[in-house]
Amino acid sequence: MSEFAAPTASDTTDLSNTRVANAAAAAAAAFSASSHAPAPAVDRYLLRRAYRLMHTAAAMADLYEEQKAIAARYVHATARGHEAVQLAAAFLLTETDFAAPYYRDDALLLGLGLRPYELMLQLMAKAGDPFSGGRTYYSHPSLRRAGVPVIPHQSSATGMQAIPATGVAHAIKYFESLTAEALAGATEAVKQNRESLVANRSLSLCSIGDGAMTEGEVSEALQMAILHQLPIIYLVQDNDWGISATGREMRAMNAYEFAAGFPGLRRMQVDGADFGSSYAGLTEAFAHVRARRGPVLVHAKCPLLGHHTSGVRREWYRHDLAHHQTQDPLPRLHQQLLAMGFAETELEELRAEASATVQADWAEALAAPNPDPATFADHEFAPPAVTAEAGERSPAGAEKALMVDAALHAVDDILREFPEALFYGQDVGGELGGVFREAALLAKKYGDGRVFNTPIQEAYIVGSTAGMAAVGARPIVEIQFADYIWPSLNQLVEELSKSCYLTMGKFPIPALIRVPIGAYGGGGPYHSGSIESTLLTIRGIKVVYPSNAADMKGLMRASYLDPNPVVMLEHKGLYWSKVPGTEDAKTAEPAAGYVIPLGQAAVAQAADAEKLRRGETALVVTYGMGVHWAKTASREFPGQLEILDLRTLNPLDFEAVTAATRRHGKVLVLTEEPLLNSFAESLAGRIQRHCFESLDAPVFTLGAANLPAIALNVELERQMLPSAEKVAVAITELLAY
């Protein structure tokens, strides 16, 4: 059943209840208006532009079909059927706004001023593709250009753009809240950014399909938009199809009905196939958001006239195409313009102009060069901000500090110094200040707008940082336990990790993601896990893992200053040095401003020079709790062990590893993770490959038992995990090899 026609009784018998059936019928009736109804009063110049650009989008779609042997080499989708509402949205956006177009939004991009040529460069993955340099799909834009809204990176993952786009709105709201006093220490760039956002009443536009509204991450975004009354418009384009699944198969209600369950979210419906209706409705929505009366969801019914994508062709499954074609927005606008007094000859000139532009741009794009293969690895990361250790690590008279306090003080220093910094996550705000008290009193000191609690929404916590960063905020966020990071991996993998690379460095994401990790004392299966190997398979993020208070403070600041996503793993068993053998996690607390560059290992314990000369030593390569197990075990081997603390797992200081390996010839790689297929095993393999001739024994490895979870009972936990005693056994065997 198409929602362009009223459903019959047989069409609705499989809907879940009468209310939903009635809602479907009402929605269908709302979109059955006459095709030739006069358009609302709109400036004639704008109408001419809309008509020309509709023809431009249609001509591009036709050309891609005619030239499919070339155009369909890489997958693409076009806006056919959606042009009216996309152009209406584009005409209302300003250069100080932010937009999240999706993969069917090429008409929206044309409306923003992009040339067909530029879109064709991306279609054919050419070097001049202004968004990604040939790295990503058609109509996946990312742009910072004068006169055009800021367009951060969005992935192809369905529905996921809602969270970063909402993060954009969250950052706008945050900057608007900053007072002159709060901005006193800010850079001029931060001050000017804030002034521009306020003066122009900037907003975020999230374009999304109705089918994607069923994704759980969309609900997370809507919750936060309403809780914080954020300046965002969710433009839902509903063509009643997913890929080959219809709306009846995918949803119990459309997006307009769904939005009724979110009090505080204004909802509107427009005929997305009619430019006048779309422009009038969106004008109202934009005015509502610019007046800061809260978020708006606009549900726009559109026909789908093209293929789902060039790889999933309409003739394979479409049974309703003829009916959808009756709703084509282009002939509708044509008839409306004639009724308004436009001459047929004038409209023909606009059509011819659009066609000529598309043909000329196609020829130009065909001749454009492909990317230089030598550039394939460019932009994995933005250049680091910290390249050398700086500041006082052990100030005179400094008392020893716990790791948890060093972390708290590091964040406090950052919030005090950088007004663009903010900190959020579950339970980090309010009175508690984190379940480990790692944010104690920060909310009282800096206010609830800056240090605040989120709902139980790991995807939003992580994914919103992409939008925050695009506006100029610098977020610090926390996942409460490593075992609960998994709901955020969609955002971490698809949005954060790929953004710098796929935007050619235009949108690196400076986000510091704090994650308490590790097992000790009966935390059980959902609060004790180690996850670093999983994280290290994600390219485009950095992973740090301090083992003591001084490193915690120095790495925390460097991670904040880094222009890339950084996950900081913080072992809960080291926070308070209560676990036997972890006393060395307490150190003199460095002064404010102390930094350690990411990717620089440290010798946590050196071997005796004479025993090294006699060949009686071994190397332990480890991090986190492993440093303390190794130190305790080393008491049985006085002077015989060098302990190399990696501190950063990506980037990895492999030069330090190889240099230390060549000094000793015998190596143990120690981890808290289950050993099989772990980072530790991978590192052991690399050491053997690159240092084989220097080795006097196979590289040994030691880790936790290869089991799905850490058991609750402390005796079972002890049996599963490495320990100083188990390290000593391995070292005894290694030294005797």
XYZ file of C-alpha atoms in Angstrom:
737
model
C 0.000 0.000 0.000
C 1.317 3.429 -0.868
C 0.440 6.147 1.601
C -0.281 8.419 -1.339
C -3.701 6.746 -1.582
C -6.153 6.100 1.217
C -5.892 2.505 2.481
C -8.693 0.051 2.054
C -9.933 -2.204 4.833
C -7.915 -5.115 3.473
C -4.803 -2.937 3.465
C -5.031 -2.255 7.188
C -6.099 -5.575 8.665
C -2.509 -6.524 9.454
C -1.758 -3.303 11.288
C -1.403 -3.726 14.993
C -4.571 -1.960 16.116
C -7.365 0.357 15.075
C -5.550 3.487 16.221
C -2.607 2.744 13.950
C -4.941 1.909 11.063
C -6.783 5.190 11.540
C -3.509 7.074 11.759
C -2.335 5.499 8.508
C -5.578 6.482 6.793
C -5.354 10.039 8.111
C -1.751 10.363 6.954
C -2.683 9.078 3.511
C -5.520 11.570 3.236
C -3.183 14.408 4.186
C -1.067 13.696 1.127
C -3.820 13.327 -1.460
C -4.073 17.055 -2.280
C -4.578 18.143 -5.871
C -1.423 18.087 -7.962
C -2.275 21.450 -9.468
C -3.142 23.409 -6.355
C -1.586 26.898 -6.478
C 1.679 27.168 -4.562
C 1.743 29.464 -1.524
C 3.217 32.911 -2.119
C 6.949 32.479 -2.679
C 9.408 34.898 -4.207
C 9.479 34.463 -7.998
C 13.257 34.327 -8.081
C 13.166 31.454 -5.590
C 10.545 29.643 -7.653
C 12.636 29.999 -10.794
C 15.669 28.694 -8.939
C 13.709 25.755 -7.533
C 12.410 24.864 -10.992
C 15.863 25.042 -12.588
C 17.472 22.972 -9.845
C 14.700 20.377 -9.947
C 15.452 19.961 -13.628
C 19.154 19.835 -12.815
C 18.640 16.990 -10.329
C 16.338 15.172 -12.756
C 18.789 15.591 -15.625
C 21.591 14.208 -13.471
C 19.502 11.167 -12.559
C 18.594 10.580 -16.214
C 22.207 10.989 -17.287
C 23.443 8.558 -14.658
C 20.952 6.016 -15.978
C 21.930 6.590 -19.597
C 25.614 6.349 -18.663
C 25.216 3.593 -16.083
C 28.221 1.675 -17.378
C 30.288 4.582 -16.036
C 28.044 6.111 -13.388
C 27.237 2.847 -11.631
C 30.828 1.720 -11.225
C 30.440 2.955 -7.639
C 27.062 2.861 -5.898
C 24.879 5.971 -5.803
C 21.328 7.120 -5.087
C 19.557 10.183 -6.473
C 16.915 12.574 -5.147
C 14.241 11.842 -7.776
C 10.901 12.423 -6.075
C 12.442 14.194 -3.090
C 13.649 17.343 -4.841
C 10.903 19.712 -3.658
C 11.406 19.333 0.078
C 15.190 19.118 -0.238
C 15.388 22.382 -2.153
C 13.021 24.070 0.279
C 15.312 23.081 3.148
C 18.431 24.178 1.289
C 17.016 27.631 0.567
C 16.350 28.230 4.270
C 19.793 27.227 5.512
C 22.486 29.872 5.994
C 26.266 29.663 6.026
C 26.273 29.804 9.834
C 24.012 26.764 10.128
C 25.012 23.107 10.186
C 23.517 20.405 7.999
C 23.582 16.624 7.906
C 22.429 15.659 4.386
C 22.011 11.970 3.685
C 22.838 9.782 0.698
C 19.717 10.633 -1.353
C 20.101 14.379 -0.872
C 21.847 15.531 -4.027
C 19.066 18.050 -4.716
C 19.654 19.574 -1.290
C 23.331 19.940 -2.127
C 22.479 21.626 -5.432
C 20.229 23.987 -3.489
C 23.145 24.899 -1.241
C 25.164 25.959 -4.266
C 27.189 22.851 -5.100
C 27.865 22.351 -8.813
C 26.738 19.150 -10.543
C 30.403 18.834 -11.498
C 31.410 18.541 -7.844
C 28.861 15.824 -7.186
C 29.985 13.996 -10.328
C 33.572 14.069 -9.108
C 32.403 12.184 -6.046
C 30.199 9.890 -8.141
C 33.275 8.743 -10.067
C 35.653 8.895 -7.058
C 37.881 11.497 -8.681
C 40.765 13.322 -7.040
C 38.915 16.629 -7.112
C 35.949 15.327 -5.098
C 35.655 18.268 -2.672
C 34.327 16.116 0.137
C 36.606 13.095 0.348
C 39.080 13.100 -2.539
C 37.575 9.917 -3.949
C 37.284 8.052 -0.667
C 33.538 7.859 -0.073
C 30.179 7.482 -1.781
C 28.132 9.881 -3.862
C 26.160 12.453 -1.887
C 28.123 11.797 1.286
C 29.282 15.392 1.738
C 31.597 17.039 4.222
C 32.307 20.674 3.686
C 33.664 23.855 5.215
C 33.132 26.545 2.597
C 32.169 30.206 2.745
C 28.534 30.739 1.859
C 27.525 27.146 2.597
C 26.368 25.596 5.897
C 28.967 23.518 7.680
C 28.453 19.886 6.673
C 30.279 17.452 8.993
C 30.968 13.858 8.016
C 28.103 11.359 8.058
C 28.450 7.649 7.403
C 26.109 5.438 5.379
C 24.941 3.647 8.523
C 21.178 4.109 8.617
C 19.818 6.469 11.238
C 23.156 7.167 12.854
C 23.360 10.745 11.604
C 20.699 11.738 14.149
C 23.141 11.610 17.059
C 26.031 13.652 15.586
C 23.528 16.177 14.186
C 21.994 16.485 17.644
C 25.483 16.854 19.095
C 25.898 19.844 16.779
C 22.765 21.433 18.236
C 23.975 20.581 21.739
C 27.235 22.433 21.121
C 25.392 25.454 19.704
C 23.256 25.586 22.839
C 26.358 25.241 24.997
C 28.212 28.103 23.313
C 25.135 30.300 23.600
C 25.137 29.693 27.353
C 28.701 30.924 27.850
C 28.915 34.204 29.704
C 31.512 36.925 29.292
C 33.044 35.761 32.559
C 33.293 32.177 31.313
C 34.917 33.384 28.093
C 37.507 35.561 29.839
C 40.344 33.127 29.179
C 39.143 31.941 25.784
C 41.045 32.374 22.546
C 39.799 34.925 20.040
C 38.693 32.089 17.769
C 36.436 30.666 20.481
C 34.987 34.090 21.245
C 34.283 34.842 17.588
C 32.732 31.420 17.088
C 30.388 32.005 20.003
C 29.450 35.475 18.725
C 28.625 34.129 15.278
C 26.461 31.301 16.624
C 24.494 33.689 18.830
C 24.139 36.503 16.309
C 22.917 34.224 13.537
C 20.706 31.956 15.653
C 22.478 28.980 14.111
C 20.743 25.632 13.983
C 21.307 22.041 12.946
C 19.359 20.264 10.199
C 19.265 16.469 10.283
C 18.004 14.836 7.088
C 16.790 11.288 7.594
C 14.503 8.698 6.034
C 11.315 7.512 7.698
C 12.569 3.923 7.729
C 15.630 5.009 9.703
C 13.390 6.423 12.434
C 12.999 2.896 13.798
C 16.677 2.824 14.803
C 17.168 3.011 18.559
C 19.856 5.672 18.209
C 17.276 8.049 16.732
C 15.298 7.818 19.971
C 18.436 8.640 21.952
C 18.901 11.762 19.839
C 15.278 12.861 20.248
C 15.458 12.363 24.017
C 18.457 14.654 24.343
C 17.078 17.253 21.935
C 13.976 17.541 24.096
C 15.710 17.321 27.470
C 17.995 20.206 26.539
C 15.617 21.975 24.106
C 18.203 21.973 21.360
C 18.066 24.017 18.122
C 17.569 21.220 15.604
C 15.187 20.277 12.802
C 14.738 16.600 11.953
C 13.618 16.503 8.321
C 12.106 13.057 7.773
C 11.708 12.157 4.105
C 9.151 9.358 3.831
C 8.870 7.520 0.504
C 7.341 4.378 2.039
C 10.317 2.212 1.164
C 13.426 0.963 2.925
C 15.321 -1.025 0.344
C 12.772 -3.578 -0.796
C 10.685 -3.452 2.364
C 7.630 -1.202 2.462
C 6.474 0.945 5.345
C 3.834 -1.634 6.287
C 6.587 -4.193 6.840
C 8.952 -1.904 8.720
C 6.920 0.197 11.118
C 3.756 0.406 13.159
C 3.512 4.151 12.555
C 5.179 6.835 10.498
C 7.590 9.373 11.916
C 4.863 11.934 12.582
C 2.940 9.434 14.702
C 6.114 8.273 16.388
C 7.038 11.824 17.344
C 3.802 12.144 19.311
C 5.473 10.048 22.002
C 8.068 12.767 22.628
C 6.453 15.666 24.507
C 8.421 18.832 23.848
C 9.176 17.911 20.239
C 7.115 20.002 17.857
C 5.940 17.913 14.912
C 4.759 19.016 11.498
C 3.665 17.425 8.235
C 4.297 18.781 4.754
C 3.690 17.468 1.271
C 7.277 16.750 0.342
C 6.373 16.464 -3.341
C 5.101 20.048 -3.409
C 7.648 22.855 -3.249
C 5.198 25.451 -1.934
C 3.929 23.233 0.879
C 7.470 22.190 1.784
C 8.811 25.751 1.765
C 5.921 27.098 3.821
C 6.151 24.323 6.419
C 9.906 24.469 6.693
C 9.851 28.259 6.942
C 7.674 27.829 10.020
C 9.945 25.115 11.410
C 13.102 27.196 10.917
C 11.475 30.216 12.538
C 10.409 28.104 15.525
C 13.927 26.762 16.069
C 15.670 30.095 15.489
C 13.390 31.617 18.117
C 14.734 28.880 20.426
C 11.371 27.341 21.145
C 12.775 23.836 20.924
C 13.384 21.065 18.378
C 11.064 20.310 15.456
C 10.377 17.155 13.484
C 9.042 17.688 9.955
C 7.514 14.643 8.269
C 7.579 15.024 4.477
C 5.810 12.499 2.245
C 7.736 11.991 -1.005
C 7.522 9.613 -3.949
C 10.510 7.417 -4.766
C 11.011 7.714 -8.508
C 14.527 6.360 -8.937
C 16.210 3.187 -7.821
C 16.893 2.631 -4.158
C 20.510 2.810 -5.282
C 22.216 2.097 -8.570
C 22.917 -1.394 -7.241
C 19.333 -2.125 -6.109
C 17.252 -1.368 -9.164
C 13.566 -0.445 -9.096
C 12.566 -2.960 -11.777
C 13.590 -5.803 -9.505
C 10.914 -5.201 -6.877
C 8.826 -2.055 -7.384
C 5.097 -2.610 -7.955
C 3.921 0.929 -7.270
C 6.176 2.990 -9.486
C 3.405 4.211 -11.808
C 1.454 5.593 -8.883
C 4.515 7.259 -7.373
C 5.180 8.904 -10.722
C 1.830 10.689 -10.508
C 3.297 12.561 -7.531
C 6.474 13.694 -9.349
C 7.256 17.152 -7.886
C 8.655 18.487 -11.163
C 5.471 18.468 -13.309
C 3.530 19.611 -10.259
C 5.717 22.692 -9.925
C 5.564 23.219 -13.688
C 1.774 23.397 -13.627
C 1.772 25.633 -10.566
C 4.166 28.084 -12.186
C 2.054 28.238 -15.332
C -0.975 28.966 -13.128
C 0.997 31.789 -11.503
C 1.726 33.418 -14.856
C 5.129 32.056 -15.794
C 5.497 31.630 -19.548
C 6.107 28.206 -21.041
C 9.054 29.649 -22.957
C 10.640 30.904 -19.723
C 10.290 27.486 -18.116
C 11.725 25.819 -21.207
C 14.751 28.111 -21.001
C 15.310 27.079 -17.391
C 15.019 23.395 -18.319
C 17.448 23.822 -21.223
C 19.897 25.692 -19.015
C 19.820 22.892 -16.453
C 20.315 20.213 -19.110
C 23.220 22.050 -20.724
C 24.914 22.523 -17.349
C 24.626 18.832 -16.529
C 26.014 17.752 -19.906
C 28.939 20.165 -19.723
C 29.750 19.218 -16.137
C 29.640 15.521 -17.017
C 32.198 15.991 -19.770
C 34.416 17.981 -17.433
C 34.135 15.406 -14.655
C 34.924 12.522 -16.998
C 38.183 14.211 -17.918
C 39.181 14.924 -14.312
C 42.106 12.934 -12.896
C 41.833 10.034 -10.480
C 43.462 10.268 -7.045
C 47.194 9.724 -6.812
C 47.560 6.226 -5.303
C 50.446 7.549 -3.208
C 47.931 9.582 -1.172
C 45.940 6.541 -0.032
C 47.130 6.807 3.584
C 46.801 10.578 3.972
C 44.644 11.933 6.826
C 44.442 8.846 9.036
C 44.921 11.284 11.916
C 45.216 15.014 12.277
C 48.734 16.021 13.414
C 49.120 15.728 17.203
C 49.136 18.861 19.330
C 51.598 17.460 21.899
C 54.892 16.137 20.536
C 57.159 16.320 23.588
C 56.872 15.921 27.341
C 56.430 19.304 28.991
C 55.734 20.695 32.447
C 56.718 19.534 35.906
C 56.237 15.821 36.526
C 57.459 15.923 40.145
C 57.166 19.450 41.543
C 59.158 20.177 44.685
C 57.161 19.314 47.762
C 54.384 17.588 45.813
C 52.564 14.915 47.779
C 51.732 11.539 46.357
C 48.343 11.455 44.665
C 45.933 8.650 43.893
C 45.240 7.983 40.221
C 41.581 8.877 40.643
C 42.536 12.252 42.124
C 45.079 12.915 39.390
C 42.327 12.292 36.832
C 39.921 14.596 38.656
C 42.506 17.354 38.909
C 43.452 16.984 35.230
C 39.845 17.469 34.127
C 39.451 20.353 36.572
C 42.517 22.046 35.079
C 41.145 21.573 31.563
C 37.700 22.947 32.388
C 39.223 25.948 34.116
C 41.571 26.728 31.229
C 39.429 25.928 28.181
C 35.862 27.280 28.110
C 35.132 25.200 25.019
C 35.616 22.032 27.118
C 32.669 20.219 28.668
C 32.252 16.892 30.446
C 29.271 14.548 30.385
C 28.201 10.944 30.855
C 26.160 8.788 33.185
C 26.247 10.020 36.791
C 29.240 12.354 36.328
C 27.166 15.448 37.087
C 25.046 16.463 40.042
C 25.979 15.397 43.541
C 27.651 12.064 42.838
C 30.371 13.079 40.377
C 30.799 9.600 38.948
C 30.423 6.163 40.491
C 34.165 6.271 41.227
C 33.989 9.933 42.360
C 36.300 10.741 39.457
C 34.292 13.912 38.730
C 33.464 14.858 42.303
C 32.170 18.449 42.705
C 32.932 19.426 39.101
C 29.254 20.023 38.301
C 28.917 22.333 41.293
C 32.055 24.184 40.270
C 31.309 24.597 36.560
C 27.534 24.331 36.357
C 25.068 21.784 35.046
C 25.339 23.095 31.502
C 28.987 22.125 31.384
C 29.299 19.033 33.556
C 26.096 17.049 33.287
C 24.459 13.673 33.445
C 23.143 11.934 30.372
C 20.509 9.229 30.132
C 21.732 5.656 29.813
C 22.715 6.274 26.207
C 26.210 5.128 25.363
C 25.661 5.759 21.648
C 24.695 9.380 22.286
C 27.539 9.923 24.741
C 30.116 8.909 22.131
C 28.413 9.909 18.875
C 27.451 13.390 20.014
C 31.127 14.255 20.320
C 31.363 14.277 16.507
C 28.765 17.027 16.306
C 30.175 18.855 19.305
C 33.610 18.969 17.709
C 32.263 20.235 14.369
C 30.946 23.339 16.142
C 34.190 23.928 18.046
C 33.449 22.363 21.428
C 35.960 19.956 22.996
C 34.017 17.177 24.746
C 35.251 14.889 27.492
C 32.812 12.010 27.979
C 32.659 8.895 30.080
C 31.380 5.379 29.553
C 30.636 4.127 33.042
C 32.217 0.664 32.629
C 34.175 -0.844 29.753
C 31.664 -3.708 29.586
C 28.982 -1.205 28.520
C 30.854 0.448 25.677
C 29.347 -1.854 23.049
C 26.202 0.213 22.271
C 28.509 3.089 21.343
C 30.598 1.160 18.845
C 28.352 2.072 15.892
C 29.187 5.713 16.483
C 32.823 5.133 17.411
C 33.531 3.005 14.344
C 31.392 4.590 11.635
C 31.384 8.248 12.639
C 34.335 9.141 14.854
C 37.046 6.861 13.525
C 36.401 7.556 9.834
C 35.711 11.286 9.923
C 39.247 12.640 9.536
C 40.187 10.196 6.793
C 36.990 10.487 4.758
C 36.899 14.291 4.940
C 40.554 14.751 3.972
C 41.272 16.196 7.393
C 38.466 18.774 7.397
C 36.655 17.173 10.320
C 38.978 15.471 12.780
C 37.112 14.794 16.012
C 38.872 15.907 19.204
C 37.002 13.774 21.709
C 38.337 12.330 24.945
C 36.404 9.199 25.921
C 37.123 7.970 29.436
C 36.459 4.286 30.148
C 36.977 2.653 33.575
C 38.236 -0.866 32.916
C 39.612 -4.007 34.487
C 38.942 -6.585 37.176
C 39.596 -6.738 40.873
C 37.848 -7.951 44.008
C 34.599 -9.459 42.690
C 33.318 -6.961 40.152
C 31.721 -9.790 38.231
C 31.003 -10.413 34.565
C 29.615 -6.974 33.626
C 31.986 -4.649 35.459
C 35.384 -6.303 35.038
C 36.038 -6.755 31.352
C 39.085 -5.732 29.335
C 38.309 -4.446 25.846
C 41.510 -3.005 24.427
C 41.957 -5.590 21.678
C 38.525 -4.800 20.271
C 39.239 -1.077 20.363
C 42.597 -1.558 18.686
C 40.952 -3.075 15.614
C 39.256 0.302 15.040
C 41.453 2.409 12.820
C 41.357 6.168 13.291
C 41.135 6.269 17.088
C 43.884 6.440 19.691
C 43.961 4.290 22.832
C 45.872 5.173 26.002
C 46.210 3.168 29.216
C 48.076 4.822 32.131
C 49.414 2.825 35.051
C 50.122 5.578 37.604
C 48.933 8.985 38.730
C 51.607 11.062 36.985
C 50.999 9.348 33.665
C 47.253 9.678 34.190
C 47.516 13.446 34.521
C 49.974 13.912 31.671
C 48.152 11.615 29.275
C 44.749 13.063 30.176
C 45.794 16.547 29.115
C 47.566 15.333 25.987
C 44.484 13.290 25.062
C 42.261 16.324 25.493
C 44.561 18.458 23.345
C 44.856 15.828 20.633
C 42.684 16.676 17.600
C 41.625 13.036 17.202
C 39.311 10.658 19.092
C 41.151 9.259 22.109
C 39.880 6.470 24.349
C 41.505 6.569 27.773
C 41.305 3.241 29.613
C 41.501 3.757 33.387
C 41.966 0.668 35.530
C 39.546 0.713 38.436
C 41.904 -1.390 40.544
C 44.562 1.317 40.294
C 42.307 4.271 41.101
C 42.854 4.107 44.881
C 45.911 1.780 45.141
C 43.927 -0.457 47.481
C 44.785 -3.652 45.618
C 47.927 -5.252 47.086
C 50.960 -4.516 44.967
C 49.589 -1.311 43.417
C 51.184 1.190 45.804
C 53.375 2.510 42.977
C 50.282 3.728 41.128
C 50.433 6.626 43.599
C 53.021 9.182 42.536
C 53.888 12.783 43.151
C 51.219 14.750 41.338
C 52.489 16.740 38.357
C 51.824 20.440 38.110
C 48.949 21.781 36.046
C 49.865 21.787 32.381
C 52.032 18.660 32.489
C 51.729 16.617 29.291
C 53.126 13.369 27.888
C 52.976 12.840 24.121
C 50.802 9.957 23.018
C 52.779 7.037 21.620
C 55.726 7.278 23.997
C 56.480 4.252 26.187
C 58.355 4.519 29.497
C 60.747 2.247 31.353
C 58.879 1.550 34.568
C 61.803 -0.431 35.958
C 65.326 -0.811 34.595
C 67.466 -3.937 34.856
C 70.848 -4.003 36.562
C 73.560 -2.989 34.078
C 75.973 -5.735 35.103
C 73.330 -8.477 34.883
C 72.283 -7.084 31.505
C 75.935 -7.302 30.333
C 76.089 -10.949 31.462
C 72.887 -11.849 29.609
C 70.901 -12.629 32.762
C 67.941 -10.333 32.145
C 64.554 -10.328 30.446
C 62.052 -7.748 29.311
C 58.381 -7.494 30.313
C 56.286 -5.455 27.901
C 53.001 -4.491 29.503
C 50.603 -1.712 30.543
C 47.989 -0.916 33.173
C 47.738 -3.466 35.963
C 50.388 -5.578 34.256
C 53.042 -3.051 35.285
C 52.293 -3.724 38.946
C 52.105 -7.501 38.595
C 55.496 -7.387 36.912
C 56.992 -5.110 39.565
C 55.822 -7.393 42.353
C 57.099 -10.469 40.542
C 60.469 -8.839 39.894
C 61.299 -8.980 43.603
C 62.097 -12.655 43.043
C 64.574 -11.697 40.297
C 66.556 -8.762 41.673
C 68.019 -6.635 38.880
C 66.976 -9.090 36.165
C 63.804 -7.495 34.792
C 63.239 -4.427 32.700
C 59.577 -3.437 32.666
C 58.445 -1.394 29.671
C 55.153 0.415 30.272
C 53.569 1.057 26.862
C 51.238 3.791 28.239
C 49.711 4.264 24.758
C 48.504 1.253 22.786
C 47.767 3.204 19.617
C 49.948 4.824 18.486
C 52.330 2.160 19.727
C 55.925 3.003 20.584
C 57.268 -0.012 18.715
C 60.712 1.559 18.492
C 60.972 1.409 22.277
C 59.759 -2.199 22.205
C 62.305 -3.281 19.617
C 65.164 -1.410 21.274
C 64.386 -3.026 24.638
C 63.986 -6.445 23.015
C 67.428 -6.161 21.448
C 68.904 -5.202 24.828
C 67.643 -8.340 26.535
C 66.871 -11.032 23.944
C 64.105 -12.498 26.087
C 60.619 -11.006 26.222
C 57.324 -11.569 28.038
C 54.266 -9.677 26.790
C 51.801 -9.372 29.677
C 48.132 -8.413 29.519
C 44.982 -8.620 31.631
C 42.885 -9.589 28.636
C 42.080 -13.152 27.628
C 45.155 -14.077 25.639
C 43.781 -15.794 22.548
C 43.694 -13.436 19.531
C 44.597 -10.480 21.719
C 46.668 -7.333 21.218
C 49.350 -9.022 23.343
C 49.594 -11.986 20.986
C 49.685 -9.648 18.008
C 52.491 -7.656 19.588
C 54.408 -10.842 20.367
C 54.162 -11.818 16.711
C 55.450 -8.432 15.588
C 58.386 -8.667 17.984
C 59.336 -12.094 16.633
C 59.019 -10.873 13.031
C 61.160 -7.765 13.511
C 63.592 -8.892 16.232
C 64.042 -12.574 15.416
C 67.820 -12.420 15.168
C 68.077 -10.727 18.567
C 65.934 -13.228 20.431
C 67.344 -15.913 22.690
C 63.920 -17.481 23.321
C 60.444 -17.421 21.838
C 58.441 -14.384 22.890
C 56.374 -15.480 25.877
C 52.836 -14.217 26.482
C 50.664 -14.233 29.579
C 47.055 -13.123 29.949
C 43.705 -14.037 31.418
C 41.952 -17.315 30.761
C 40.157 -17.528 27.422
C 36.653 -17.326 28.851
C 33.609 -15.162 27.980
C 33.488 -13.198 31.235
C 35.062 -12.634 34.616
C 33.343 -14.708 37.292
C 31.832 -12.954 40.312
C 33.355 -15.173 42.996
C 36.723 -13.747 44.011
C 38.421 -17.159 44.050
C 37.212 -17.889 40.529
C 38.296 -14.396 39.480
C 41.767 -14.965 40.919
C 42.069 -18.233 39.044
C 41.157 -16.551 35.741
C 43.385 -13.490 35.923
C 47.150 -13.085 35.718
C 48.911 -12.313 38.986
C 52.386 -11.569 40.281
C 52.755 -15.269 41.100
C 51.842 -16.322 37.549
C 54.225 -13.739 36.131
C 57.021 -15.117 38.318
C 56.418 -18.623 36.985
C 56.609 -17.381 33.399
C 59.758 -15.336 34.093
C 61.464 -18.335 35.705
C 60.848 -20.384 32.566
C 61.880 -17.530 30.277
C 65.180 -16.832 32.052
C 66.034 -20.526 32.039
C 65.312 -20.968 28.314
